[in-house]
Amino acid sequence: MEERANTGSAALQESFHLLALRRAIVVASASTDAMLQDLGIWNVKRYVELSREHLQLQISLKSTEEAIIMKMGTDMKREEEVLLCYHLMDTDGEANISVLELAEGLRKLNDFNAIQETISLAEHTIRHYAGDTGGLLSPDMFESFFENTCKHLSCTFHELCQLCVSKIAFGQDGREILEDMVAHVNHEDVTHEDFDHEVVRARLVLIFQMMDSDQSGRVPFKEVVKHLFRFTSSADWDVGSNASVLLMMEKVNDRSQDVDEFLDFMLNFSAAVAGSVSFHDLANAMTFFSCRRDVTDQDIKELFIDDGKRFSALDADEAGFEDVVAYGKLHRLFQLMDEDNSGSLDHCELALGMRKFTSGNDDMSKSMEECMAAIQAVDDDGDGLLDVREFAKLIAKFANKAQVEVHHLIDFMVVQASMKCNSEQEEAYLQAYRALKAPVKRRSSFLVAVQNVWFGTATASAVAAT
């Protein structure tokens, strides 16, 4: 059906888009309703917020359904209405209608509960119109079937199509939509965690279809950013700053994502904001944004990277960063690791940051030694610290050694930084660093304090004596 959607008129494409939006809204509404049931009245503030969101989603749902019916009544030709109804019954998207698909459609049209009765009716209908063509109903056969049905019901073709949309499309609730999308999962062979993952994936596919307004199979990355922006501005500083790195882009942006790229990106973003909101909160809010669309280019201006002038200190060829957006992301990552906001990283800050991207099981002294060696390898001015340019060189070397694309590496590092907190020992290490930081970072006095925290006063005194 995707091919037919692409070759139809603007009115037909808009109707497909509105149907996708409706499905996402219905699922989001069901999600907020379930949250309300679980929450009760023990958290009054949250209950009121969710109640308001649920009401607004219900209003958006009715507005969307009205827009679909109005579109059929004013803008669509007869053949386009047929394609729309055909699309609703062609649930597997294979451009033909099987006996089971027709039976399910007829059951919804007639409000039948008897499955066997509708299957017999569907078999008879397909035999009559398809003959020996393989037991499948083509669009032309479907149109002939609708014409005869109109005569039987004494209604117009347009009225029958509206009935089809109202009964089939508008009759599905959120639970039914998700059940259809995860029907392929064998419940006996999967764990609860695996099933939850399939539900998450199904909701992301719904959101992708909702944003794919022209049914091209791709969505502009700027649209994704606008749908997610509210979370970077409303979340706490650490979560918002980390997540905003994933949203950075060029001002003249032609980047887009297919469904698999979108799924990977969204799973990363969901992990980055996991400490602030749940996945279903995130999915509900993205759906809600599609209804109100209250984020503009001006709102997200801080996420745009105009050109390389902002990063003129970087020799892109030397550092391996030909992509200014990748360097912009790295600049934000550098700021997240710069604990004292001094504009440079010492071996302590680098060690604490890099431990989040490894197992973190090594002792701190080993991490310190490795980071000292790493700094020496790229420390052009010999001050024992990393500025942004030197940090860029280090990350470029890291990406080349790991044989990964630098965008993916930085995104991974940002997500890991979001998900992992410093351990108690690492926090003690960091507190010692903060207590002793001075306008000029002095390695000897800092190491005395660190050794004091980790190994005791006697060892620290010995270090000082050396």
GROMACS .gro file of C-alpha atoms in nm:
model
  466
    1MET     CA    1   0.000   0.000   0.000
    2GLU     CA    2   0.297   0.231   0.049
    3GLU     CA    3   0.351   0.254  -0.327
    4ARG     CA    4  -0.013   0.352  -0.383
    5ALA     CA    5   0.015   0.613  -0.111
    6ASN     CA    6   0.310   0.769  -0.289
    7THR     CA    7   0.134   0.783  -0.625
    8GLY     CA    8  -0.195   0.926  -0.494
    9SER     CA    9  -0.302   1.285  -0.468
   10ALA     CA   10  -0.208   1.522  -0.189
   11ALA     CA   11  -0.551   1.459  -0.034
   12LEU     CA   12  -0.493   1.082  -0.025
   13GLN     CA   13  -0.144   1.123   0.120
   14GLU     CA   14  -0.279   1.358   0.385
   15SER     CA   15  -0.549   1.104   0.473
   16PHE     CA   16  -0.288   0.830   0.517
   17HIS     CA   17  -0.089   1.067   0.736
   18LEU     CA   18  -0.394   1.154   0.946
   19LEU     CA   19  -0.472   0.783   0.992
   20ALA     CA   20  -0.115   0.725   1.114
   21LEU     CA   21  -0.148   1.022   1.349
   22ARG     CA   22  -0.477   0.885   1.480
   23ARG     CA   23  -0.320   0.547   1.558
   24ALA     CA   24  -0.038   0.712   1.750
   25ILE     CA   25  -0.283   0.933   1.941
   26VAL     CA   26  -0.503   0.636   2.036
   27VAL     CA   27  -0.204   0.446   2.174
   28ALA     CA   28  -0.076   0.754   2.360
   29SER     CA   29  -0.422   0.809   2.507
   30ALA     CA   30  -0.440   0.447   2.622
   31SER     CA   31  -0.093   0.483   2.775
   32THR     CA   32  -0.185   0.792   2.976
   33ASP     CA   33  -0.508   0.625   3.087
   34ALA     CA   34  -0.310   0.324   3.215
   35MET     CA   35  -0.073   0.559   3.399
   36LEU     CA   36  -0.369   0.730   3.562
   37GLN     CA   37  -0.509   0.394   3.675
   38ASP     CA   38  -0.175   0.295   3.828
   39LEU     CA   39  -0.114   0.632   3.989
   40GLY     CA   40  -0.444   0.677   4.169
   41ILE     CA   41  -0.471   1.002   4.366
   42TRP     CA   42  -0.160   0.965   4.580
   43ASN     CA   43   0.042   1.204   4.366
   44VAL     CA   44  -0.207   1.484   4.305
   45LYS     CA   45   0.020   1.702   4.092
   46ARG     CA   46   0.115   1.420   3.857
   47TYR     CA   47  -0.246   1.297   3.844
   48VAL     CA   48  -0.369   1.641   3.736
   49GLU     CA   49  -0.093   1.670   3.472
   50LEU     CA   50  -0.176   1.329   3.326
   51SER     CA   51  -0.550   1.400   3.334
   52ARG     CA   52  -0.495   1.719   3.137
   53GLU     CA   53  -0.275   1.539   2.883
   54HIS     CA   54  -0.533   1.262   2.848
   55LEU     CA   55  -0.812   1.512   2.785
   56GLN     CA   56  -0.603   1.702   2.528
   57LEU     CA   57  -0.522   1.376   2.348
   58GLN     CA   58  -0.891   1.288   2.336
   59ILE     CA   59  -0.970   1.630   2.187
   60SER     CA   60  -0.689   1.584   1.930
   61LEU     CA   61  -0.823   1.239   1.847
   62LYS     CA   62  -1.170   1.370   1.761
   63SER     CA   63  -1.021   1.660   1.564
   64THR     CA   64  -0.809   1.417   1.363
   65GLU     CA   65  -1.105   1.189   1.291
   66GLU     CA   66  -1.311   1.490   1.181
   67ALA     CA   67  -1.027   1.601   0.950
   68ILE     CA   68  -1.020   1.255   0.786
   69ILE     CA   69  -1.396   1.254   0.722
   70MET     CA   70  -1.387   1.613   0.593
   71LYS     CA   71  -1.098   1.524   0.362
   72MET     CA   72  -1.304   1.240   0.216
   73GLY     CA   73  -1.606   1.464   0.173
   74THR     CA   74  -1.433   1.749  -0.009
   75ASP     CA   75  -1.093   1.665  -0.155
   76MET     CA   76  -1.084   1.297  -0.251
   77LYS     CA   77  -1.199   1.135  -0.572
   78ARG     CA   78  -1.392   0.808  -0.578
   79GLU     CA   79  -1.089   0.597  -0.674
   80GLU     CA   80  -0.891   0.753  -0.389
   81GLU     CA   81  -1.163   0.670  -0.138
   82VAL     CA   82  -1.148   0.309  -0.263
   83LEU     CA   83  -0.771   0.300  -0.210
   84LEU     CA   84  -0.813   0.437   0.140
   85CYS     CA   85  -1.067   0.168   0.233
   86TYR     CA   86  -0.859  -0.098   0.059
   87HIS     CA   87  -0.557   0.012   0.264
   88LEU     CA   88  -0.755  -0.031   0.586
   89MET     CA   89  -0.841  -0.394   0.503
   90ASP     CA   90  -0.500  -0.479   0.356
   91THR     CA   91  -0.347  -0.510   0.702
   92ASP     CA   92  -0.023  -0.681   0.591
   93GLY     CA   93   0.045  -0.412   0.327
   94GLU     CA   94   0.101  -0.665   0.045
   95ALA     CA   95  -0.136  -0.490  -0.202
   96ASN     CA   96  -0.398  -0.764  -0.194
   97ILE     CA   97  -0.673  -0.870   0.046
   98SER     CA   98  -0.684  -1.228   0.170
   99VAL     CA   99  -0.983  -1.418   0.306
  100LEU     CA  100  -0.879  -1.352   0.665
  101GLU     CA  101  -0.823  -0.980   0.600
  102LEU     CA  102  -1.162  -0.943   0.429
  103ALA     CA  103  -1.331  -1.144   0.706
  104GLU     CA  104  -1.185  -0.916   0.974
  105GLY     CA  105  -1.295  -0.607   0.780
  106LEU     CA  106  -1.648  -0.742   0.733
  107ARG     CA  107  -1.668  -0.835   1.101
  108LYS     CA  108  -1.592  -0.476   1.201
  109LEU     CA  109  -1.832  -0.334   0.941
  110ASN     CA  110  -2.119  -0.553   1.056
  111ASP     CA  111  -2.033  -0.565   1.427
  112PHE     CA  112  -2.026  -0.945   1.405
  113ASN     CA  113  -1.871  -1.151   1.679
  114ALA     CA  114  -1.908  -1.482   1.497
  115ILE     CA  115  -1.567  -1.536   1.332
  116GLN     CA  116  -1.668  -1.845   1.135
  117GLU     CA  117  -1.968  -1.666   0.983
  118THR     CA  118  -1.756  -1.377   0.853
  119ILE     CA  119  -1.488  -1.615   0.721
  120SER     CA  120  -1.755  -1.803   0.520
  121LEU     CA  121  -1.888  -1.473   0.385
  122ALA     CA  122  -1.534  -1.360   0.290
  123GLU     CA  123  -1.460  -1.690   0.114
  124HIS     CA  124  -1.781  -1.660  -0.088
  125THR     CA  125  -1.706  -1.296  -0.178
  126ILE     CA  126  -1.351  -1.366  -0.299
  127ARG     CA  127  -1.462  -1.671  -0.498
  128HIS     CA  128  -1.726  -1.455  -0.666
  129TYR     CA  129  -1.495  -1.168  -0.759
  130ALA     CA  130  -1.151  -1.332  -0.785
  131GLY     CA  131  -1.249  -1.668  -0.933
  132ASP     CA  132  -0.935  -1.879  -0.980
  133THR     CA  133  -0.685  -1.593  -0.935
  134GLY     CA  134  -0.539  -1.728  -0.613
  135GLY     CA  135  -0.799  -1.632  -0.355
  136LEU     CA  136  -0.689  -1.269  -0.326
  137LEU     CA  137  -0.889  -0.952  -0.385
  138SER     CA  138  -0.725  -0.683  -0.605
  139PRO     CA  139  -0.818  -0.311  -0.584
  140ASP     CA  140  -1.037  -0.337  -0.897
  141MET     CA  141  -1.222  -0.639  -0.759
  142PHE     CA  142  -1.260  -0.459  -0.427
  143GLU     CA  143  -1.420  -0.161  -0.603
  144SER     CA  144  -1.670  -0.392  -0.780
  145PHE     CA  145  -1.750  -0.552  -0.445
  146PHE     CA  146  -1.814  -0.206  -0.294
  147GLU     CA  147  -2.038  -0.105  -0.587
  148ASN     CA  148  -2.262  -0.410  -0.536
  149THR     CA  149  -2.262  -0.355  -0.159
  150CYS     CA  150  -2.388   0.002  -0.214
  151LYS     CA  151  -2.683  -0.132  -0.412
  152HIS     CA  152  -2.760  -0.386  -0.142
  153LEU     CA  153  -2.745  -0.122   0.135
  154SER     CA  154  -2.916   0.153  -0.072
  155CYS     CA  155  -2.637   0.401  -0.001
  156THR     CA  156  -2.394   0.605  -0.208
  157PHE     CA  157  -2.039   0.494  -0.273
  158HIS     CA  158  -1.910   0.788  -0.069
  159GLU     CA  159  -2.132   0.697   0.227
  160LEU     CA  160  -2.009   0.337   0.224
  161CYS     CA  161  -1.646   0.452   0.221
  162GLN     CA  162  -1.711   0.680   0.517
  163LEU     CA  163  -1.878   0.391   0.699
  164CYS     CA  164  -1.572   0.176   0.628
  165VAL     CA  165  -1.335   0.436   0.771
  166SER     CA  166  -1.555   0.500   1.075
  167LYS     CA  167  -1.600   0.133   1.161
  168ILE     CA  168  -1.255  -0.004   1.076
  169ALA     CA  169  -1.013   0.284   1.136
  170PHE     CA  170  -1.198   0.459   1.416
  171GLY     CA  171  -1.304   0.136   1.584
  172GLN     CA  172  -0.955   0.032   1.696
  173ASP     CA  173  -0.844   0.114   2.048
  174GLY     CA  174  -0.484   0.145   2.165
  175ARG     CA  175  -0.464  -0.209   2.301
  176GLU     CA  176  -0.584  -0.359   1.971
  177ILE     CA  177  -0.336  -0.151   1.770
  178LEU     CA  178  -0.038  -0.265   1.979
  179GLU     CA  179  -0.162  -0.626   1.986
  180ASP     CA  180  -0.176  -0.627   1.606
  181MET     CA  181   0.177  -0.489   1.586
  182VAL     CA  182   0.328  -0.749   1.822
  183ALA     CA  183   0.113  -1.040   1.701
  184HIS     CA  184   0.425  -1.200   1.548
  185VAL     CA  185   0.577  -1.254   1.893
  186ASN     CA  186   0.542  -1.604   2.034
  187HIS     CA  187   0.448  -1.530   2.394
  188GLU     CA  188   0.563  -1.873   2.510
  189ASP     CA  189   0.918  -1.822   2.384
  190VAL     CA  190   0.995  -1.467   2.502
  191THR     CA  191   1.066  -1.316   2.841
  192HIS     CA  192   0.868  -1.029   2.985
  193GLU     CA  193   1.165  -0.802   2.910
  194ASP     CA  194   1.175  -0.913   2.545
  195PHE     CA  195   0.802  -0.852   2.507
  196ASP     CA  196   0.837  -0.502   2.657
  197HIS     CA  197   1.110  -0.438   2.400
  198GLU     CA  198   0.870  -0.538   2.120
  199VAL     CA  199   0.606  -0.300   2.257
  200VAL     CA  200   0.862  -0.018   2.267
  201ARG     CA  201   0.961  -0.095   1.908
  202ALA     CA  202   0.594  -0.099   1.800
  203ARG     CA  203   0.535   0.243   1.956
  204LEU     CA  204   0.843   0.383   1.784
  205VAL     CA  205   0.722   0.249   1.448
  206LEU     CA  206   0.386   0.420   1.508
  207ILE     CA  207   0.563   0.750   1.585
  208PHE     CA  208   0.779   0.713   1.273
  209GLN     CA  209   0.469   0.657   1.058
  210MET     CA  210   0.307   0.957   1.226
  211MET     CA  211   0.602   1.180   1.125
  212ASP     CA  212   0.638   1.032   0.775
  213SER     CA  213   0.384   1.275   0.632
  214ASP     CA  214   0.453   1.194   0.266
  215GLN     CA  215   0.482   0.815   0.315
  216SER     CA  216   0.832   0.824   0.165
  217GLY     CA  217   0.981   0.593   0.426
  218ARG     CA  218   1.205   0.869   0.563
  219VAL     CA  219   1.156   1.154   0.810
  220PRO     CA  220   1.358   1.479   0.824
  221PHE     CA  221   1.592   1.482   1.123
  222LYS     CA  222   1.482   1.837   1.205
  223GLU     CA  223   1.128   1.704   1.262
  224VAL     CA  224   1.266   1.443   1.502
  225VAL     CA  225   1.455   1.716   1.687
  226LYS     CA  226   1.142   1.931   1.722
  227HIS     CA  227   0.946   1.636   1.860
  228LEU     CA  228   1.215   1.578   2.124
  229PHE     CA  229   1.321   1.931   2.211
  230ARG     CA  230   1.086   1.974   2.509
  231PHE     CA  231   1.272   1.702   2.695
  232THR     CA  232   1.607   1.873   2.670
  233SER     CA  233   1.457   2.200   2.795
  234SER     CA  234   1.243   2.055   3.077
  235ALA     CA  235   1.474   1.781   3.207
  236ASP     CA  236   1.730   1.846   3.479
  237TRP     CA  237   2.053   2.007   3.360
  238ASP     CA  238   2.267   1.694   3.329
  239VAL     CA  239   2.003   1.492   3.145
  240GLY     CA  240   1.902   1.785   2.924
  241SER     CA  241   2.261   1.871   2.833
  242ASN     CA  242   2.348   1.512   2.752
  243ALA     CA  243   2.038   1.455   2.541
  244SER     CA  244   2.077   1.784   2.355
  245VAL     CA  245   2.411   1.664   2.216
  246LEU     CA  246   2.227   1.394   2.022
  247LEU     CA  247   2.002   1.657   1.862
  248MET     CA  248   2.272   1.884   1.720
  249MET     CA  249   2.259   1.948   1.346
  250GLU     CA  250   2.352   2.188   1.071
  251LYS     CA  251   2.130   2.491   1.017
  252VAL     CA  252   2.089   2.399   0.650
  253ASN     CA  253   1.986   2.045   0.731
  254ASP     CA  254   1.889   1.784   0.473
  255ARG     CA  255   1.960   1.484   0.695
  256SER     CA  256   1.679   1.228   0.721
  257GLN     CA  257   1.626   0.889   0.882
  258ASP     CA  258   1.464   0.568   0.767
  259VAL     CA  259   1.273   0.358   1.018
  260ASP     CA  260   1.576   0.153   1.131
  261GLU     CA  261   1.792   0.464   1.177
  262PHE     CA  262   1.507   0.627   1.367
  263LEU     CA  263   1.469   0.325   1.597
  264ASP     CA  264   1.842   0.322   1.678
  265PHE     CA  265   1.847   0.696   1.741
  266MET     CA  266   1.538   0.689   1.961
  267LEU     CA  267   1.670   0.403   2.173
  268ASN     CA  268   1.985   0.610   2.232
  269PHE     CA  269   1.785   0.920   2.317
  270SER     CA  270   1.553   0.725   2.547
  271ALA     CA  271   1.857   0.592   2.733
  272ALA     CA  272   1.999   0.944   2.763
  273VAL     CA  273   1.684   1.079   2.932
  274ALA     CA  274   1.603   0.763   3.127
  275GLY     CA  275   1.683   0.931   3.458
  276SER     CA  276   1.427   1.202   3.387
  277VAL     CA  277   1.131   1.039   3.210
  278SER     CA  278   1.008   0.694   3.114
  279PHE     CA  279   0.997   0.576   2.753
  280HIS     CA  280   0.617   0.593   2.742
  281ASP     CA  281   0.624   0.951   2.877
  282LEU     CA  282   0.860   1.033   2.593
  283ALA     CA  283   0.646   0.857   2.329
  284ASN     CA  284   0.328   1.024   2.459
  285ALA     CA  285   0.487   1.368   2.446
  286MET     CA  286   0.616   1.316   2.090
  287THR     CA  287   0.263   1.222   1.986
  288PHE     CA  288   0.123   1.523   2.166
  289PHE     CA  289   0.370   1.751   1.984
  290SER     CA  290   0.236   1.628   1.648
  291CYS     CA  291  -0.104   1.756   1.758
  292ARG     CA  292   0.001   2.102   1.876
  293ARG     CA  293   0.336   2.163   1.695
  294ASP     CA  294   0.457   2.437   1.930
  295VAL     CA  295   0.835   2.418   1.865
  296THR     CA  296   0.985   2.647   1.600
  297ASP     CA  297   1.328   2.682   1.439
  298GLN     CA  298   1.391   2.972   1.675
  299ASP     CA  299   1.329   2.748   1.977
  300ILE     CA  300   1.595   2.501   1.869
  301LYS     CA  301   1.853   2.756   1.750
  302GLU     CA  302   2.103   2.646   2.016
  303LEU     CA  303   2.115   2.303   1.851
  304PHE     CA  304   2.218   2.444   1.513
  305ILE     CA  305   2.582   2.449   1.407
  306ASP     CA  306   2.609   2.722   1.144
  307ASP     CA  307   2.963   2.670   1.016
  308GLY     CA  308   3.320   2.605   1.121
  309LYS     CA  309   3.395   2.958   1.244
  310ARG     CA  310   3.277   2.874   1.593
  311PHE     CA  311   3.544   2.605   1.605
  312SER     CA  312   3.822   2.788   1.424
  313ALA     CA  313   4.082   2.656   1.668
  314LEU     CA  314   4.046   2.311   1.516
  315ASP     CA  315   4.249   2.192   1.222
  316ALA     CA  316   3.989   1.950   1.091
  317ASP     CA  317   4.227   1.749   0.870
  318GLU     CA  318   4.479   1.710   1.152
  319ALA     CA  319   4.225   1.605   1.414
  320GLY     CA  320   4.017   1.385   1.184
  321PHE     CA  321   3.701   1.595   1.219
  322GLU     CA  322   3.589   1.700   0.873
  323ASP     CA  323   3.228   1.713   1.001
  324VAL     CA  324   3.163   2.034   1.193
  325VAL     CA  325   2.852   1.886   1.360
  326ALA     CA  326   3.058   1.598   1.492
  327TYR     CA  327   3.302   1.850   1.632
  328GLY     CA  328   3.015   2.050   1.777
  329LYS     CA  329   2.892   1.737   1.956
  330LEU     CA  330   3.241   1.673   2.083
  331HIS     CA  331   3.260   2.030   2.214
  332ARG     CA  332   2.947   1.963   2.425
  333LEU     CA  333   3.090   1.631   2.546
  334PHE     CA  334   3.405   1.814   2.650
  335GLN     CA  335   3.195   2.060   2.852
  336LEU     CA  336   3.018   1.772   3.027
  337MET     CA  337   3.351   1.621   3.131
  338ASP     CA  338   3.503   1.954   3.239
  339GLU     CA  339   3.396   1.927   3.605
  340ASP     CA  340   3.535   2.264   3.716
  341ASN     CA  341   3.441   2.454   3.395
  342SER     CA  342   3.801   2.565   3.353
  343GLY     CA  343   3.808   2.508   2.978
  344SER     CA  344   4.057   2.222   3.005
  345LEU     CA  345   4.064   1.861   3.121
  346ASP     CA  346   4.327   1.724   3.357
  347HIS     CA  347   4.400   1.354   3.402
  348CYS     CA  348   4.145   1.332   3.687
  349GLU     CA  349   3.852   1.465   3.483
  350LEU     CA  350   3.954   1.256   3.182
  351ALA     CA  351   3.980   0.941   3.396
  352LEU     CA  352   3.639   0.993   3.557
  353GLY     CA  353   3.483   1.060   3.217
  354MET     CA  354   3.645   0.773   3.029
  355ARG     CA  355   3.569   0.516   3.300
  356LYS     CA  356   3.200   0.549   3.207
  357PHE     CA  357   3.276   0.405   2.863
  358THR     CA  358   3.463   0.100   2.995
  359SER     CA  359   3.381  -0.164   3.253
  360GLY     CA  360   3.497   0.074   3.531
  361ASN     CA  361   3.644  -0.223   3.720
  362ASP     CA  362   4.004  -0.108   3.701
  363ASP     CA  363   4.139   0.071   4.003
  364MET     CA  364   4.166   0.448   3.982
  365SER     CA  365   4.545   0.449   3.987
  366LYS     CA  366   4.550   0.242   3.664
  367SER     CA  367   4.291   0.473   3.505
  368MET     CA  368   4.504   0.770   3.609
  369GLU     CA  369   4.815   0.620   3.450
  370GLU     CA  370   4.634   0.546   3.124
  371CYS     CA  371   4.489   0.898   3.106
  372MET     CA  372   4.825   1.059   3.180
  373ALA     CA  373   4.972   0.861   2.889
  374ALA     CA  374   4.677   0.959   2.667
  375ILE     CA  375   4.721   1.328   2.750
  376GLN     CA  376   5.093   1.314   2.676
  377ALA     CA  377   5.020   1.164   2.332
  378VAL     CA  378   4.814   1.468   2.220
  379ASP     CA  379   4.935   1.746   2.453
  380ASP     CA  380   5.077   1.986   2.195
  381ASP     CA  381   5.158   2.269   2.438
  382GLY     CA  382   5.296   2.042   2.711
  383ASP     CA  383   5.087   2.186   2.995
  384GLY     CA  384   4.958   1.846   3.109
  385LEU     CA  385   4.600   1.944   3.025
  386LEU     CA  386   4.366   1.893   2.729
  387ASP     CA  387   4.198   2.184   2.557
  388VAL     CA  388   3.908   2.120   2.315
  389ARG     CA  389   4.135   2.084   2.015
  390GLU     CA  390   4.360   1.831   2.189
  391PHE     CA  391   4.056   1.642   2.317
  392ALA     CA  392   3.928   1.625   1.959
  393LYS     CA  393   4.255   1.468   1.851
  394LEU     CA  394   4.228   1.212   2.131
  395ILE     CA  395   3.871   1.114   2.037
  396ALA     CA  396   3.964   1.093   1.668
  397LYS     CA  397   4.246   0.854   1.756
  398PHE     CA  398   4.005   0.657   1.973
  399ALA     CA  399   3.749   0.631   1.689
  400ASN     CA  400   4.014   0.523   1.437
  401LYS     CA  401   4.150   0.258   1.671
  402ALA     CA  402   3.800   0.124   1.745
  403GLN     CA  403   3.710   0.149   1.373
  404VAL     CA  404   3.381   0.329   1.441
  405GLU     CA  405   3.226   0.639   1.286
  406VAL     CA  406   3.296   0.941   1.506
  407HIS     CA  407   2.928   1.050   1.526
  408HIS     CA  408   2.835   0.706   1.660
  409LEU     CA  409   3.123   0.709   1.906
  410ILE     CA  410   3.028   1.048   2.051
  411ASP     CA  411   2.660   0.954   2.070
  412PHE     CA  412   2.756   0.635   2.253
  413MET     CA  413   2.976   0.829   2.495
  414VAL     CA  414   2.698   1.078   2.565
  415VAL     CA  415   2.446   0.800   2.633
  416GLN     CA  416   2.688   0.619   2.862
  417ALA     CA  417   2.760   0.943   3.047
  418SER     CA  418   2.385   0.986   3.094
  419MET     CA  419   2.323   0.635   3.221
  420LYS     CA  420   2.621   0.587   3.451
  421CYS     CA  421   2.694   0.776   3.771
  422ASN     CA  422   3.025   0.798   3.950
  423SER     CA  423   3.075   0.531   4.215
  424GLU     CA  424   3.120   0.626   4.580
  425GLN     CA  425   3.497   0.592   4.547
  426GLU     CA  426   3.496   0.798   4.228
  427GLU     CA  427   3.284   1.062   4.401
  428ALA     CA  428   3.533   1.072   4.689
  429TYR     CA  429   3.809   1.114   4.433
  430LEU     CA  430   3.615   1.395   4.268
  431GLN     CA  431   3.543   1.569   4.600
  432ALA     CA  432   3.911   1.570   4.681
  433TYR     CA  433   3.978   1.725   4.344
  434ARG     CA  434   3.716   1.994   4.395
  435ALA     CA  435   3.841   2.074   4.743
  436LEU     CA  436   4.193   2.134   4.617
  437LYS     CA  437   4.131   2.294   4.279
  438ALA     CA  438   4.301   2.626   4.234
  439PRO     CA  439   4.335   2.880   3.950
  440VAL     CA  440   4.639   2.679   3.837
  441LYS     CA  441   4.601   2.303   3.854
  442ARG     CA  442   4.902   2.158   4.034
  443ARG     CA  443   4.954   1.789   3.983
  444SER     CA  444   5.165   1.729   4.297
  445SER     CA  445   4.924   1.877   4.554
  446PHE     CA  446   4.628   1.719   4.379
  447LEU     CA  447   4.785   1.373   4.389
  448VAL     CA  448   4.859   1.415   4.760
  449ALA     CA  449   4.488   1.474   4.825
  450VAL     CA  450   4.381   1.187   4.600
  451GLN     CA  451   4.622   0.942   4.760
  452ASN     CA  452   4.492   1.057   5.097
  453VAL     CA  453   4.138   0.965   4.995
  454TRP     CA  454   4.222   0.633   4.838
  455PHE     CA  455   4.518   0.496   5.030
  456GLY     CA  456   4.529   0.681   5.362
  457THR     CA  457   4.738   0.963   5.512
  458ALA     CA  458   5.057   0.763   5.550
  459THR     CA  459   5.077   0.674   5.184
  460ALA     CA  460   4.994   1.032   5.090
  461SER     CA  461   5.279   1.162   5.301
  462ALA     CA  462   5.513   0.924   5.128
  463VAL     CA  463   5.396   1.047   4.789
  464ALA     CA  464   5.447   1.408   4.902
  465ALA     CA  465   5.800   1.332   5.014
  466THR     CA  466   5.885   1.205   4.669
   0.00000   0.00000   0.00000
